[in-house]
PDB file of C-alpha atoms in Angstrom:
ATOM      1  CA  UNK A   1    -192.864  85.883-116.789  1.00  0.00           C
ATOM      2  CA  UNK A   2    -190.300  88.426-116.438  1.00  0.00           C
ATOM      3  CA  UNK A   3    -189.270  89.997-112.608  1.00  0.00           C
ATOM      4  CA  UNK A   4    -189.341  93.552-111.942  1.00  0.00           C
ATOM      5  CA  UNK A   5    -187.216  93.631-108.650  1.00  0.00           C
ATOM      6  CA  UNK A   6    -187.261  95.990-106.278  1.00  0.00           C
ATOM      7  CA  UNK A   7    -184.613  98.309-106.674  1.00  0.00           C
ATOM      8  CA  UNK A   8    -183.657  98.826-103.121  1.00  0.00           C
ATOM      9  CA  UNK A   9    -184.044  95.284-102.905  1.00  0.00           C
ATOM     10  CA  UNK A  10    -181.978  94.659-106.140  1.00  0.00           C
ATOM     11  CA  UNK A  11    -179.260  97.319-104.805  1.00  0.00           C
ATOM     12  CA  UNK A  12    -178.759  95.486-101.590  1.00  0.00           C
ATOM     13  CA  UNK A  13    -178.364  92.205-103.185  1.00  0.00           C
ATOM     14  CA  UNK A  14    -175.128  93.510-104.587  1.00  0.00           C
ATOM     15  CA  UNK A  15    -172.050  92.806-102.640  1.00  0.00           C
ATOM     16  CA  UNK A  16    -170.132  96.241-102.775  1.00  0.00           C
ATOM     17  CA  UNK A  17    -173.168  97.906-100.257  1.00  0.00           C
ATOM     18  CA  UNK A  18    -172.584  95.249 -97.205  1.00  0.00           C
ATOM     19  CA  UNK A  19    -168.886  96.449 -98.082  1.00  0.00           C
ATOM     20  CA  UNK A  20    -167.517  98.597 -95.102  1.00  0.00           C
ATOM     21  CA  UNK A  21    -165.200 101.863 -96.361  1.00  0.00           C
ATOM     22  CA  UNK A  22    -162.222 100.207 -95.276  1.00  0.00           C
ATOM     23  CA  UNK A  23    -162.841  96.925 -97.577  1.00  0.00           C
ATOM     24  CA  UNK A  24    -164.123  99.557-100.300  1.00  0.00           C
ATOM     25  CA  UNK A  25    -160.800 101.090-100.040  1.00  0.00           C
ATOM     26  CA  UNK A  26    -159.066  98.131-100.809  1.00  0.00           C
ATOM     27  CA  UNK A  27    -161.082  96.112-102.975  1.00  0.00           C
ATOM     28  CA  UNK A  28    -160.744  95.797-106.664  1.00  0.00           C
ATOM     29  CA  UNK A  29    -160.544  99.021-109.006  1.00  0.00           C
ATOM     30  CA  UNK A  30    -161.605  99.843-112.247  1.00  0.00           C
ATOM     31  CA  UNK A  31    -159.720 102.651-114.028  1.00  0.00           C
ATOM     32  CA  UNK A  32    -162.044 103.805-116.762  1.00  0.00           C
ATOM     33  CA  UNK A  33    -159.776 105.640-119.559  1.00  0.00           C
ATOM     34  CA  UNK A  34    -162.274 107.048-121.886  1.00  0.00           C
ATOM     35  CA  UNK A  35    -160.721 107.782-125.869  1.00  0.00           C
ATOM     36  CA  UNK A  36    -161.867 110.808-127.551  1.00  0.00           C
ATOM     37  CA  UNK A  37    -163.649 110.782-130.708  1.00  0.00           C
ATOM     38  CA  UNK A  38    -161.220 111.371-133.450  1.00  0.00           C
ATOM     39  CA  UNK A  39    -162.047 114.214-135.452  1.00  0.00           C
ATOM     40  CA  UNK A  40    -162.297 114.489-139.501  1.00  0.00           C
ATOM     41  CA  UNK A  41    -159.332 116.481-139.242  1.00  0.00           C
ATOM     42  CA  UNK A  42    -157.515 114.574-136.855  1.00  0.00           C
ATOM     43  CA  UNK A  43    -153.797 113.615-138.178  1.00  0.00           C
ATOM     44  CA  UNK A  44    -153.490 109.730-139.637  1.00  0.00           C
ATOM     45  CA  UNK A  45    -152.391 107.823-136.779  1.00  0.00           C
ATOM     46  CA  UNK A  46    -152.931 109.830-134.168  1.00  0.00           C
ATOM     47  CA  UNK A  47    -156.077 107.790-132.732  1.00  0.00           C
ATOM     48  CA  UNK A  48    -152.930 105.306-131.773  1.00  0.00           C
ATOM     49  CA  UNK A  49    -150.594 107.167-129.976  1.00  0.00           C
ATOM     50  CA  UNK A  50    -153.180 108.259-127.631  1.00  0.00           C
ATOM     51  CA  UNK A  51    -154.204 105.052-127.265  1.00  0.00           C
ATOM     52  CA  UNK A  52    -150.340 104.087-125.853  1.00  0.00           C
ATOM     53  CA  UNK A  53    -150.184 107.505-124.421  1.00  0.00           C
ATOM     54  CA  UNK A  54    -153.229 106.640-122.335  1.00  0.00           C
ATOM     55  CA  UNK A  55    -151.088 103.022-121.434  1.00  0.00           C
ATOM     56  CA  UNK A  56    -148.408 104.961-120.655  1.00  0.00           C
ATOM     57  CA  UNK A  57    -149.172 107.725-118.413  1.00  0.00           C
ATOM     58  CA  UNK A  58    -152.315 106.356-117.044  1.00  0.00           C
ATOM     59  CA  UNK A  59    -152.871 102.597-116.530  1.00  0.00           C
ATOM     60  CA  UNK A  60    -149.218 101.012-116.230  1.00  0.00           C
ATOM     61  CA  UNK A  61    -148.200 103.719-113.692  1.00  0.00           C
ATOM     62  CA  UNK A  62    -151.400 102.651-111.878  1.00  0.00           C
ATOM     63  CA  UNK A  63    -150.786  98.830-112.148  1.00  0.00           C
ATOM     64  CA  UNK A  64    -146.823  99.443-111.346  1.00  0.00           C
ATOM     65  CA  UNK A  65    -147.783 101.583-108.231  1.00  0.00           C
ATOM     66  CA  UNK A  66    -150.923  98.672-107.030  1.00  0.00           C
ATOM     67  CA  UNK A  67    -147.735  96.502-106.924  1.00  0.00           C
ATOM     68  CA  UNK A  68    -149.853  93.498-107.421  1.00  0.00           C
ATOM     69  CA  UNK A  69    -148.733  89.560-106.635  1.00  0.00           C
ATOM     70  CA  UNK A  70    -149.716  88.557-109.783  1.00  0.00           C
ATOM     71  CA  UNK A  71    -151.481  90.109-112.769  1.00  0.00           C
ATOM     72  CA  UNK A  72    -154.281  88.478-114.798  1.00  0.00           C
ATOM     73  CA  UNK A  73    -154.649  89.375-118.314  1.00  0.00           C
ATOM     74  CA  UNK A  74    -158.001  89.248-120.022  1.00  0.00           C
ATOM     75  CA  UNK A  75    -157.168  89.514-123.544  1.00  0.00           C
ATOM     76  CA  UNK A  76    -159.650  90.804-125.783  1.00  0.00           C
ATOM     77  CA  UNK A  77    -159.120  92.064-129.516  1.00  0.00           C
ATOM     78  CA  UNK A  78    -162.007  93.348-129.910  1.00  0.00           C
ATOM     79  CA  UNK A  79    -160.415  96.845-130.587  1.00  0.00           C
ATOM     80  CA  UNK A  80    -158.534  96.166-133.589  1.00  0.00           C
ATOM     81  CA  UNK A  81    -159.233  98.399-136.546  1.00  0.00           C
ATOM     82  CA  UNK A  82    -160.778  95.439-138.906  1.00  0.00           C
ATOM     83  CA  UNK A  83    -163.040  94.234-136.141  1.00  0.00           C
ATOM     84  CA  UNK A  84    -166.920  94.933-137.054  1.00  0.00           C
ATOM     85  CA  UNK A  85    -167.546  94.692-133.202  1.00  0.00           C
ATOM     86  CA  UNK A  86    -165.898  98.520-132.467  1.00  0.00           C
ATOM     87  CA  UNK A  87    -166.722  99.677-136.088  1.00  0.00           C
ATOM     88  CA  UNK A  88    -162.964 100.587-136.485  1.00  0.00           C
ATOM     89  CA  UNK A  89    -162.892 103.608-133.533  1.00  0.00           C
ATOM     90  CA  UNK A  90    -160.487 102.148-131.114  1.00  0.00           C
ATOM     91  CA  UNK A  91    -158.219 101.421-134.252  1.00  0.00           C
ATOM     92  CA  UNK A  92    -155.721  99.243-132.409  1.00  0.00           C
ATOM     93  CA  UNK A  93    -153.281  96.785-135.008  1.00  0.00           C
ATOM     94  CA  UNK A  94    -151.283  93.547-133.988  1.00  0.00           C
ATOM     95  CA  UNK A  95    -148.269  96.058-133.067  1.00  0.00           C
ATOM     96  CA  UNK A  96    -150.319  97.712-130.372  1.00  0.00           C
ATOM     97  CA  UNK A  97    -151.349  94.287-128.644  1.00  0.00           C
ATOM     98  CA  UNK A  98    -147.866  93.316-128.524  1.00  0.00           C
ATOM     99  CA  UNK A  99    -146.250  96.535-127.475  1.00  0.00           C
ATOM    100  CA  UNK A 100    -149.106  96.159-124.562  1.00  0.00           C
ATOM    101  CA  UNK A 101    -148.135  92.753-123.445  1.00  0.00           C
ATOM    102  CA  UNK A 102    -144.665  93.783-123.493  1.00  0.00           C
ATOM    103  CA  UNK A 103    -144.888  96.320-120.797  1.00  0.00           C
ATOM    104  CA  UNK A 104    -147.498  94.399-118.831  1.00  0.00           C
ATOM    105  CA  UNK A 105    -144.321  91.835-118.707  1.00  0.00           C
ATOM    106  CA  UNK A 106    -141.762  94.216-117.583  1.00  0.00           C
ATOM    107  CA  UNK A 107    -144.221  95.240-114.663  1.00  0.00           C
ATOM    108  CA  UNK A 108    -144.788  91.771-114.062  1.00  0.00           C
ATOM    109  CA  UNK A 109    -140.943  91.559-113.884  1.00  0.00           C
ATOM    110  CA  UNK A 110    -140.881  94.588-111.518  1.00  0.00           C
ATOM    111  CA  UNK A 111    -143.182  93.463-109.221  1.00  0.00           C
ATOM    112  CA  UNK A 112    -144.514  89.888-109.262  1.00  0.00           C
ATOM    113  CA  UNK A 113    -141.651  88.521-110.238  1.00  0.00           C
ATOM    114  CA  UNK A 114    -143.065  87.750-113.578  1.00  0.00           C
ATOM    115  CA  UNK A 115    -146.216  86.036-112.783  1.00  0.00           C
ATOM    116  CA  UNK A 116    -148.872  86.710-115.338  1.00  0.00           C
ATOM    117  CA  UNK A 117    -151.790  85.161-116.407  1.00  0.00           C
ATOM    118  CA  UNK A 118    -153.883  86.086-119.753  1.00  0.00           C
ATOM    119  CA  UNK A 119    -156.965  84.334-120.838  1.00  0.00           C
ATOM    120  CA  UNK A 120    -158.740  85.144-123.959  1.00  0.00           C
ATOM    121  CA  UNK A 121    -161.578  87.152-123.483  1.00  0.00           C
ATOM    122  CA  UNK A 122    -163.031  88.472-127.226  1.00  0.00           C
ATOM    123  CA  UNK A 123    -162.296  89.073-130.909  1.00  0.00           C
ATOM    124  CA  UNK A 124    -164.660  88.855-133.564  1.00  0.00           C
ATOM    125  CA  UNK A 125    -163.119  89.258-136.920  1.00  0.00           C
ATOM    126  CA  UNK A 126    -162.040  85.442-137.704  1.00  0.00           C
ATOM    127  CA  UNK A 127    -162.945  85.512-141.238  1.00  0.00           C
ATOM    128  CA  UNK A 128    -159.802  84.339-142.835  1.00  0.00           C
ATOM    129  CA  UNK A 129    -158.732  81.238-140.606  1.00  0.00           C
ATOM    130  CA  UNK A 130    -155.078  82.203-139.429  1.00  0.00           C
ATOM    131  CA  UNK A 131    -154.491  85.138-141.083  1.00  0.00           C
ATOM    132  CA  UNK A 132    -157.611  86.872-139.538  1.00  0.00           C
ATOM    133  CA  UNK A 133    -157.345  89.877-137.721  1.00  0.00           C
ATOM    134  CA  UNK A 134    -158.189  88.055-134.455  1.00  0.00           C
ATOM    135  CA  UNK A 135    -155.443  85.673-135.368  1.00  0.00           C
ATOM    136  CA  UNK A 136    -152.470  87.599-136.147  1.00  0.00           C
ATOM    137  CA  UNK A 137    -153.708  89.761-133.128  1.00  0.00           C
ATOM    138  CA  UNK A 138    -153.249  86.651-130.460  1.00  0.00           C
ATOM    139  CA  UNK A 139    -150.217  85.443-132.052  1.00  0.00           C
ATOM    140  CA  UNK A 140    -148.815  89.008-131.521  1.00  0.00           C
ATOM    141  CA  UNK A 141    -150.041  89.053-127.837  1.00  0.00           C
ATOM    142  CA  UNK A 142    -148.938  85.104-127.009  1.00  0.00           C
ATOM    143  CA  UNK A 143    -145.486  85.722-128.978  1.00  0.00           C
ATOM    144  CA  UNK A 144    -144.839  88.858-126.750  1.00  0.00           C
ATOM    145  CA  UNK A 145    -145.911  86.451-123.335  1.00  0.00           C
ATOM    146  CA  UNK A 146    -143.625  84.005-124.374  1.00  0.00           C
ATOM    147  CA  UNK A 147    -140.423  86.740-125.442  1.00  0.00           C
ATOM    148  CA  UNK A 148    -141.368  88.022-121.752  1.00  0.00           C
ATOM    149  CA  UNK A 149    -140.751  84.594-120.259  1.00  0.00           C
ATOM    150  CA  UNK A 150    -137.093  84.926-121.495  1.00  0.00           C
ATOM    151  CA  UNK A 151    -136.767  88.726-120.371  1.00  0.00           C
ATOM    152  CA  UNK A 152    -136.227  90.182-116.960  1.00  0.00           C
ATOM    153  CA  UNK A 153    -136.245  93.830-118.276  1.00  0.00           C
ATOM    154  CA  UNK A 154    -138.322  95.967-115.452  1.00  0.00           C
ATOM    155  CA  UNK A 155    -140.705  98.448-116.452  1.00  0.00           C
ATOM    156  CA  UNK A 156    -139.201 101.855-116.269  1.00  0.00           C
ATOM    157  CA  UNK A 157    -141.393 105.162-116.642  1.00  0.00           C
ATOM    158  CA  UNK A 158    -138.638 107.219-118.287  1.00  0.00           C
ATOM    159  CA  UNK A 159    -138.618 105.191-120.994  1.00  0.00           C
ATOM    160  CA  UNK A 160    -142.134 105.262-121.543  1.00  0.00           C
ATOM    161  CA  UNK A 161    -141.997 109.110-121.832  1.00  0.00           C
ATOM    162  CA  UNK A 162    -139.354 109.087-124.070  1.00  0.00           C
ATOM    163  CA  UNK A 163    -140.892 106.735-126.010  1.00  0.00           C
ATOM    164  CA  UNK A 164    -144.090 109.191-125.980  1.00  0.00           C
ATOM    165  CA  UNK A 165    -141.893 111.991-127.368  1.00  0.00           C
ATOM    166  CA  UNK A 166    -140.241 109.377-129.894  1.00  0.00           C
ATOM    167  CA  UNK A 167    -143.411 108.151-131.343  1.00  0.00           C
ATOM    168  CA  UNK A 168    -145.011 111.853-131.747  1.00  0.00           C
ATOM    169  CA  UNK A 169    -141.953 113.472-133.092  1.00  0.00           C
ATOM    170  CA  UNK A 170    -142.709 110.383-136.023  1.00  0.00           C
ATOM    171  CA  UNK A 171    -146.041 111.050-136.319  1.00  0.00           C
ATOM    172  CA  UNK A 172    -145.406 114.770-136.900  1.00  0.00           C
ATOM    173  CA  UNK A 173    -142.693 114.234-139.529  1.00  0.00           C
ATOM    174  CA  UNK A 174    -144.870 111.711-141.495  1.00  0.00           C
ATOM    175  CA  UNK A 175    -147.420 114.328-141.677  1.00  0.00           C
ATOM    176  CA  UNK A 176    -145.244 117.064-142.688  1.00  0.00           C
ATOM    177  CA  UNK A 177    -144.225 114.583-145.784  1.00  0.00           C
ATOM    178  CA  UNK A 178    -147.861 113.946-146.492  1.00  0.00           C
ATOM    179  CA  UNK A 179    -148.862 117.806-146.762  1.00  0.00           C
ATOM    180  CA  UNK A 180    -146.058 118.126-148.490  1.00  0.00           C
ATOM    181  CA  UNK A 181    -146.578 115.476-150.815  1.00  0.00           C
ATOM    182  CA  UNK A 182    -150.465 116.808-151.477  1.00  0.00           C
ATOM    183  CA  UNK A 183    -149.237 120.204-152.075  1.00  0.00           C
ATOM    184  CA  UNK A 184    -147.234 119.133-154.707  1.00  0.00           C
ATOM    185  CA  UNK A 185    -149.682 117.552-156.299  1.00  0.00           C
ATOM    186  CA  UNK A 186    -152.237 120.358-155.723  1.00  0.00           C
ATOM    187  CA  UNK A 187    -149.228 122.565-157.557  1.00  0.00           C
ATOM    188  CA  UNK A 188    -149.047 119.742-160.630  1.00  0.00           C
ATOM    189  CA  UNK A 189    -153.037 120.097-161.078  1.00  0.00           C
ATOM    190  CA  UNK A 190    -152.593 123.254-161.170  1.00  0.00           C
ATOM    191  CA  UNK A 191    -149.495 122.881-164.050  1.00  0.00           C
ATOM    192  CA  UNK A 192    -151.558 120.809-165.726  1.00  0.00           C
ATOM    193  CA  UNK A 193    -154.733 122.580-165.916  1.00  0.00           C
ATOM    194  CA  UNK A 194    -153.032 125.898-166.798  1.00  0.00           C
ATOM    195  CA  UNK A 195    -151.609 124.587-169.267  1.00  0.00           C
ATOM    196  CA  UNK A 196    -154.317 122.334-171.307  1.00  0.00           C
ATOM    197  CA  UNK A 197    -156.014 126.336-171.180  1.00  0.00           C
ATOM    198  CA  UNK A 198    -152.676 127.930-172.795  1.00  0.00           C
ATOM    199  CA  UNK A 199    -153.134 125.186-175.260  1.00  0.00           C
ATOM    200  CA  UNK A 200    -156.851 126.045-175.805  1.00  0.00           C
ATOM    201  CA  UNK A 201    -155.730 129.776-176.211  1.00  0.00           C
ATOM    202  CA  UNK A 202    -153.255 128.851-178.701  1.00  0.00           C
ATOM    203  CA  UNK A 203    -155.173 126.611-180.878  1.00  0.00           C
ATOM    204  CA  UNK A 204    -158.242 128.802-180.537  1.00  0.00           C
ATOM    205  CA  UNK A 205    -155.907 132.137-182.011  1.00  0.00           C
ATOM    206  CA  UNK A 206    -154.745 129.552-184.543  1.00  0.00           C
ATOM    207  CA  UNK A 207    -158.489 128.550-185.831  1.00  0.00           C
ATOM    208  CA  UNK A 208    -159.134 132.610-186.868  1.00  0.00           C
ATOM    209  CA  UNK A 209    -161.006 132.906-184.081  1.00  0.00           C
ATOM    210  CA  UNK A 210    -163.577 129.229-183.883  1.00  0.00           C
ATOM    211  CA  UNK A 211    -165.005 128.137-181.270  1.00  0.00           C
ATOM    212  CA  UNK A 212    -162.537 125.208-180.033  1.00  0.00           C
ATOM    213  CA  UNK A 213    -162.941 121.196-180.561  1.00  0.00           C
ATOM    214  CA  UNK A 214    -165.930 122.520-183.252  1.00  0.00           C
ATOM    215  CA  UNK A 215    -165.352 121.119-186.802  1.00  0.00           C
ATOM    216  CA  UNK A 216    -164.210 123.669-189.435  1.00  0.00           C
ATOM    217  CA  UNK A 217    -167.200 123.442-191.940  1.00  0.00           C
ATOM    218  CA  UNK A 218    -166.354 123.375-195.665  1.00  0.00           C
ATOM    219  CA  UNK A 219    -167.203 125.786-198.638  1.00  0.00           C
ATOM    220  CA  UNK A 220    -170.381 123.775-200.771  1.00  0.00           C
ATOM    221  CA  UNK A 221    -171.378 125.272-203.816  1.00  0.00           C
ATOM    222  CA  UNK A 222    -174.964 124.170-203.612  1.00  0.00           C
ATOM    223  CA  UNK A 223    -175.848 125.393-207.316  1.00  0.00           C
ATOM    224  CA  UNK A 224    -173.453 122.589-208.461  1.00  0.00           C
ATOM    225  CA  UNK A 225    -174.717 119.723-206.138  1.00  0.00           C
ATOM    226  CA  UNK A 226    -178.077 120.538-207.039  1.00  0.00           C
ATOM    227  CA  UNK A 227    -177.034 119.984-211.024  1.00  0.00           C
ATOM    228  CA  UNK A 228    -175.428 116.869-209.404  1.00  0.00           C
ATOM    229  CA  UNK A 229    -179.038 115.620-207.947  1.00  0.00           C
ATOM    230  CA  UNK A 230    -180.989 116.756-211.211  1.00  0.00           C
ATOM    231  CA  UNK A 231    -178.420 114.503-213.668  1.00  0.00           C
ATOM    232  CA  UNK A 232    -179.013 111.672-210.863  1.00  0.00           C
ATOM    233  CA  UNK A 233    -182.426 112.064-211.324  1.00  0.00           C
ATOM    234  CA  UNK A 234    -182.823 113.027-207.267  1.00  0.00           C
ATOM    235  CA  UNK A 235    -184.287 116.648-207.938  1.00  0.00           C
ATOM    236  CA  UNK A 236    -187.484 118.068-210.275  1.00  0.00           C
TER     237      UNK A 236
END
């Protein structure tokens, strides 16, 4: 048998309504940072750098300005590119999870003193044993925890946004080089095909005027093959 509730009675089971606006105020937060969908003529790579743009000018200046005691991790890799789970949109790499745990440590450092927690949370794509995406994606994330535990750098917003403007001003020049790149080869098709028809020309003009790739039939003096049947005894 399956319960309908009520939903009055449902929503006043939930915790958040017997909440008074103070306590709402200062209760736990959720900031949800929705991701576009990339479009078929979005530039390669550019899917990621939102991704840590989003990090950087949205959720760590958030966390760093909550100031919290201590900050618990729940580390999912569920995003990464290979992982069936997200069909490939978030498109997050091993890079990404440890450039992520490396900041969440230098706000730890700035604010907690370094306390951080991370538990693992999700990742789907084990095929492979230890060189599965989900593997080399927590090894990423636990070596950048454990690098942290050595490090007292603080989180600093600057650099983020310099790091912003670094990363795009890469992302720009690698596309330049890869239109660049395809219209060369556009240009060598192009070579290529104007020439195998200047060859056509030629050899057509050099045929007295054939159709091209057709055989060039030979002269047969039929009165003389069929005297060459009638001695064979092949023709009446």
């Amino acid at each position: 048998m399956v319960e309908s509730p009520n939903v009055g009675d449902f929503i006043l089971s939930q915790t958040w309504t017997r909440m008074g606006e103070e306590s709402k105020l200062n209760c736990c937060k959720i900031i949800n940072c929705g991701l576009p969908l990339p479009s078929r003529e979005a530039v390669p790579g550019v899917q990621r750098l939102e991704l840590r743009d989003t990090y950087r000018k949205t959720i760590f200046p958030r966390l760093r300005e909550f100031d919290p005691d201590i900050i618990f991790i729940s580390a999912g890799f569920d995003a990464h590119k290979r992982d069936t789970m997200n069909f490939g949109y978030v498109g997050m790499v091993e890079d990404d999870y440890e450039w992520v745990t490396e900041n969440l440590v230098k706000i730890a450092n700035s604010c907690c003193n370094g306390r951080i927690v991370s538990v693992l949370e999700g990742g789907y794509k084990i095929h492979g044993g230890i060189v599965s995406p989900f593997a080399r994606s927590v090894a990423s994330h636990v070596r950048a925890l454990v690098d942290g535990g050595k490090s007292r750098e603080m989180f600093d917003a600057n650099d983020c946004e310099w790091e912003s403007k670094f990363e795009r001003q890469i992302l720009e020049d690698r596309e330049r080089k890869r239109q660049q790149k395809q219209e060369r080869q556009r240009a060598m098709e192009l070579a290529q095909r104007q020439q195998q028809q200047n060859n056509i020309v030629e050899e057509s003009n050099s045929n007295e005027g054939e159709p091209v790739r057709k055989r060039r039939r030979q002269q047969v003096d039929y009165r003389a093959l069929y005297e060459h049947l009638q001695r064979e005894g092949f023709a009446n």
